[in-house]
Coordinates of N, CA and C in Angstrom, one line a residue:
M18 N 0.8 17.0 8.5 CA 0.4 15.6 8.4 C 1.0 15.0 7.1
A19 N 1.5 13.8 7.1 CA 2.1 13.2 6.0 C 1.0 12.8 4.9
S20 N 1.4 12.9 3.7 CA 0.5 12.5 2.6 C 0.2 11.0 2.6
T21 N -0.8 10.7 2.0 CA -1.2 9.2 1.9 C 0.0 8.4 1.3
E22 N 0.6 8.9 0.3 CA 1.7 8.2 -0.4 C 2.9 8.1 0.6
E23 N 3.2 9.1 1.4 CA 4.2 9.1 2.3 C 4.0 8.0 3.4
R24 N 2.7 8.0 3.9 CA 2.3 7.1 4.9 C 2.4 5.6 4.4
I25 N 2.0 5.4 3.2 CA 2.1 4.0 2.6 C 3.6 3.7 2.4
R26 N 4.4 4.6 2.0 CA 5.8 4.3 1.8 C 6.5 4.0 3.1
Q27 N 6.1 4.7 4.2 CA 6.6 4.3 5.5 C 6.2 3.0 6.0
L28 N 4.9 2.6 5.8 CA 4.4 1.3 6.1 C 5.2 0.2 5.3
A29 N 5.4 0.5 4.1 CA 6.1 -0.5 3.3 C 7.6 -0.7 3.8
R30 N 8.2 0.4 4.1 CA 9.6 0.3 4.6 C 9.6 -0.5 5.9
E31 N 8.6 -0.3 6.8 CA 8.6 -0.9 8.1 C 8.1 -2.3 8.1
N32 N 7.3 -2.7 7.1 CA 6.6 -4.0 7.1 C 6.9 -5.0 6.0
L33 N 7.4 -4.5 4.9 CA 7.7 -5.4 3.8 C 9.2 -5.6 3.8
D34 N 9.6 -6.9 3.7 CA 11.0 -7.3 3.8 C 11.7 -7.1 2.4
L35 N 12.0 -5.9 2.1 CA 12.6 -5.6 0.8 C 14.0 -5.0 0.9
D36 N 14.8 -5.3 0.0 CA 16.2 -4.7 0.1 C 16.3 -3.5 -0.8
H37 N 15.2 -2.9 -1.2 CA 15.2 -1.8 -2.0 C 13.9 -0.9 -1.7
E38 N 14.0 0.3 -2.1 CA 12.8 1.2 -2.0 C 11.7 0.8 -2.9
I39 N 10.5 0.7 -2.5 CA 9.4 0.2 -3.3 C 9.1 1.3 -4.4
D40 N 8.8 0.8 -5.6 CA 8.4 1.7 -6.7 C 6.9 1.8 -6.7
F41 N 6.4 3.0 -6.5 CA 5.0 3.2 -6.4 C 4.2 3.0 -7.7
D42 N 5.0 2.8 -8.8 CA 4.3 2.6 -10.1 C 4.5 1.2 -10.6
A43 N 5.0 0.3 -9.7 CA 5.2 -1.1 -10.1 C 4.1 -1.9 -9.3
S44 N 3.7 -3.0 -9.8 CA 2.8 -3.9 -9.1 C 3.6 -4.5 -8.0
L45 N 2.9 -5.0 -7.0 CA 3.6 -5.6 -5.8 C 4.4 -6.8 -6.3
P46 N 3.9 -7.7 -7.2 CA 4.7 -8.8 -7.6 C 6.0 -8.3 -8.3
E47 N 5.9 -7.2 -9.1 CA 7.0 -6.6 -9.8 C 8.0 -6.1 -8.8
A48 N 7.5 -5.7 -7.6 CA 8.4 -5.1 -6.6 C 8.9 -6.2 -5.6
D49 N 8.7 -7.5 -6.0 CA 9.2 -8.7 -5.3 C 8.4 -8.8 -3.9
V50 N 7.2 -8.4 -3.9 CA 6.3 -8.6 -2.7 C 5.5 -9.9 -2.9
S51 N 5.7 -10.9 -2.0 CA 5.0 -12.1 -2.1 C 3.5 -11.9 -1.9
S52 N 2.7 -12.9 -2.4 CA 1.2 -12.7 -2.2 C 0.8 -12.8 -0.7
V53 N 1.5 -13.5 0.1 CA 1.3 -13.6 1.5 C 1.5 -12.2 2.2
D54 N 2.7 -11.6 1.8 CA 3.0 -10.3 2.3 C 2.1 -9.2 1.8
A55 N 1.6 -9.4 0.6 CA 0.7 -8.4 0.0 C -0.7 -8.4 0.8
V56 N -1.1 -9.6 1.1 CA -2.4 -9.7 1.9 C -2.2 -9.1 3.3
A57 N -1.1 -9.4 4.0 CA -0.8 -8.8 5.3 C -0.7 -7.3 5.2
F58 N -0.1 -6.8 4.1 CA 0.1 -5.4 3.9 C -1.3 -4.7 3.7
A59 N -2.1 -5.3 2.9 CA -3.5 -4.8 2.7 C -4.2 -4.6 4.0
K60 N -4.1 -5.6 4.9 CA -4.8 -5.5 6.2 C -4.2 -4.4 7.0
L61 N -2.9 -4.3 7.0 CA -2.2 -3.2 7.7 C -2.6 -1.8 7.2
V62 N -2.7 -1.7 5.9 CA -3.1 -0.4 5.3 C -4.6 -0.1 5.7
S63 N -5.4 -1.1 5.7 CA -6.8 -0.9 6.1 C -6.9 -0.4 7.6
Q64 N -6.1 -1.0 8.4 CA -6.1 -0.6 9.8 C -5.5 0.9 10.0
E65 N -4.4 1.1 9.3 CA -3.8 2.4 9.4 C -4.6 3.6 8.9
F66 N -5.4 3.3 7.8 CA -6.2 4.4 7.3 C -7.7 4.3 7.7
E67 N -8.0 3.3 8.5 CA -9.3 3.1 9.0 C -10.3 3.0 7.9
V68 N -10.0 2.3 6.8 CA -10.8 2.1 5.7 C -10.9 0.6 5.4
E69 N -12.0 0.1 5.2 CA -12.2 -1.3 4.8 C -11.8 -1.5 3.4
I70 N -10.7 -2.3 3.1 CA -10.3 -2.6 1.8 C -10.4 -4.1 1.6
S71 N -11.4 -4.5 0.7 CA -11.6 -5.9 0.5 C -10.4 -6.4 -0.4
S72 N -10.2 -7.7 -0.3 CA -9.1 -8.3 -1.1 C -9.3 -8.0 -2.6
T73 N -10.6 -8.0 -3.0 CA -10.9 -7.7 -4.4 C -10.5 -6.2 -4.8
K74 N -10.9 -5.3 -3.9 CA -10.5 -3.9 -4.1 C -9.0 -3.7 -4.1
F75 N -8.3 -4.4 -3.2 CA -6.9 -4.3 -3.2 C -6.3 -4.8 -4.4
A76 N -6.8 -5.9 -5.0 CA -6.3 -6.5 -6.2 C -6.6 -5.6 -7.4
E77 N -7.6 -4.7 -7.3 CA -8.0 -3.8 -8.4 C -7.1 -2.6 -8.4
C78 N -6.3 -2.4 -7.4 CA -5.3 -1.3 -7.4 C -4.0 -1.9 -7.9
P79 N -3.6 -1.7 -9.1 CA -2.5 -2.4 -9.7 C -1.1 -1.9 -9.1
T80 N -1.1 -0.7 -8.5 CA 0.2 -0.2 -7.9 C -0.1 0.5 -6.6
L81 N 0.9 0.8 -5.9 CA 0.7 1.5 -4.6 C 0.2 2.9 -4.9
R82 N 0.6 3.5 -6.0 CA 0.1 4.8 -6.3 C -1.4 4.8 -6.5
A83 N -1.9 3.7 -7.2 CA -3.4 3.6 -7.4 C -4.0 3.3 -6.0
L84 N -3.4 2.6 -5.1 CA -3.9 2.4 -3.8 C -4.0 3.7 -3.0
A85 N -3.0 4.5 -3.1 CA -3.0 5.9 -2.5 C -4.1 6.7 -3.0
E86 N -4.3 6.7 -4.3 CA -5.4 7.5 -4.9 C -6.8 7.0 -4.4
Y87 N -6.9 5.7 -4.3 CA -8.2 5.1 -3.8 C -8.4 5.6 -2.4
L88 N -7.4 5.5 -1.5 CA -7.5 5.9 -0.2 C -7.9 7.4 -0.1
D89 N -7.2 8.2 -0.9 CA -7.5 9.6 -0.9 C -9.0 9.9 -1.3
S90 N -9.5 9.1 -2.2 CA -10.9 9.2 -2.7 C -11.9 8.9 -1.5
K91 N -11.4 8.0 -0.6 CA -12.3 7.6 0.5 C -12.2 8.5 1.7
A92 N -11.2 9.4 1.7 CA -10.9 10.3 2.8 C -12.1 11.3 3.0
G93 N -12.5 11.6 4.2 CA -13.6 12.4 4.5 C -13.6 13.8 4.0

């Protein structure tokens, strides 16, 4: 099974309209992800990992690496 980070990276490749590989240590705005796309991506990640992620919690994760760590902490 793919790691959380690998799954998030794949979701980003498939769903974020970027012309570059996303940096897991950059904030979404630094990675050129619009706020609208970030909200949609948060919903997608919530569905994919079957974890409720509030917009507040998503905003508290400054990078995708922090998001992956949060999701890992919620894993059963």
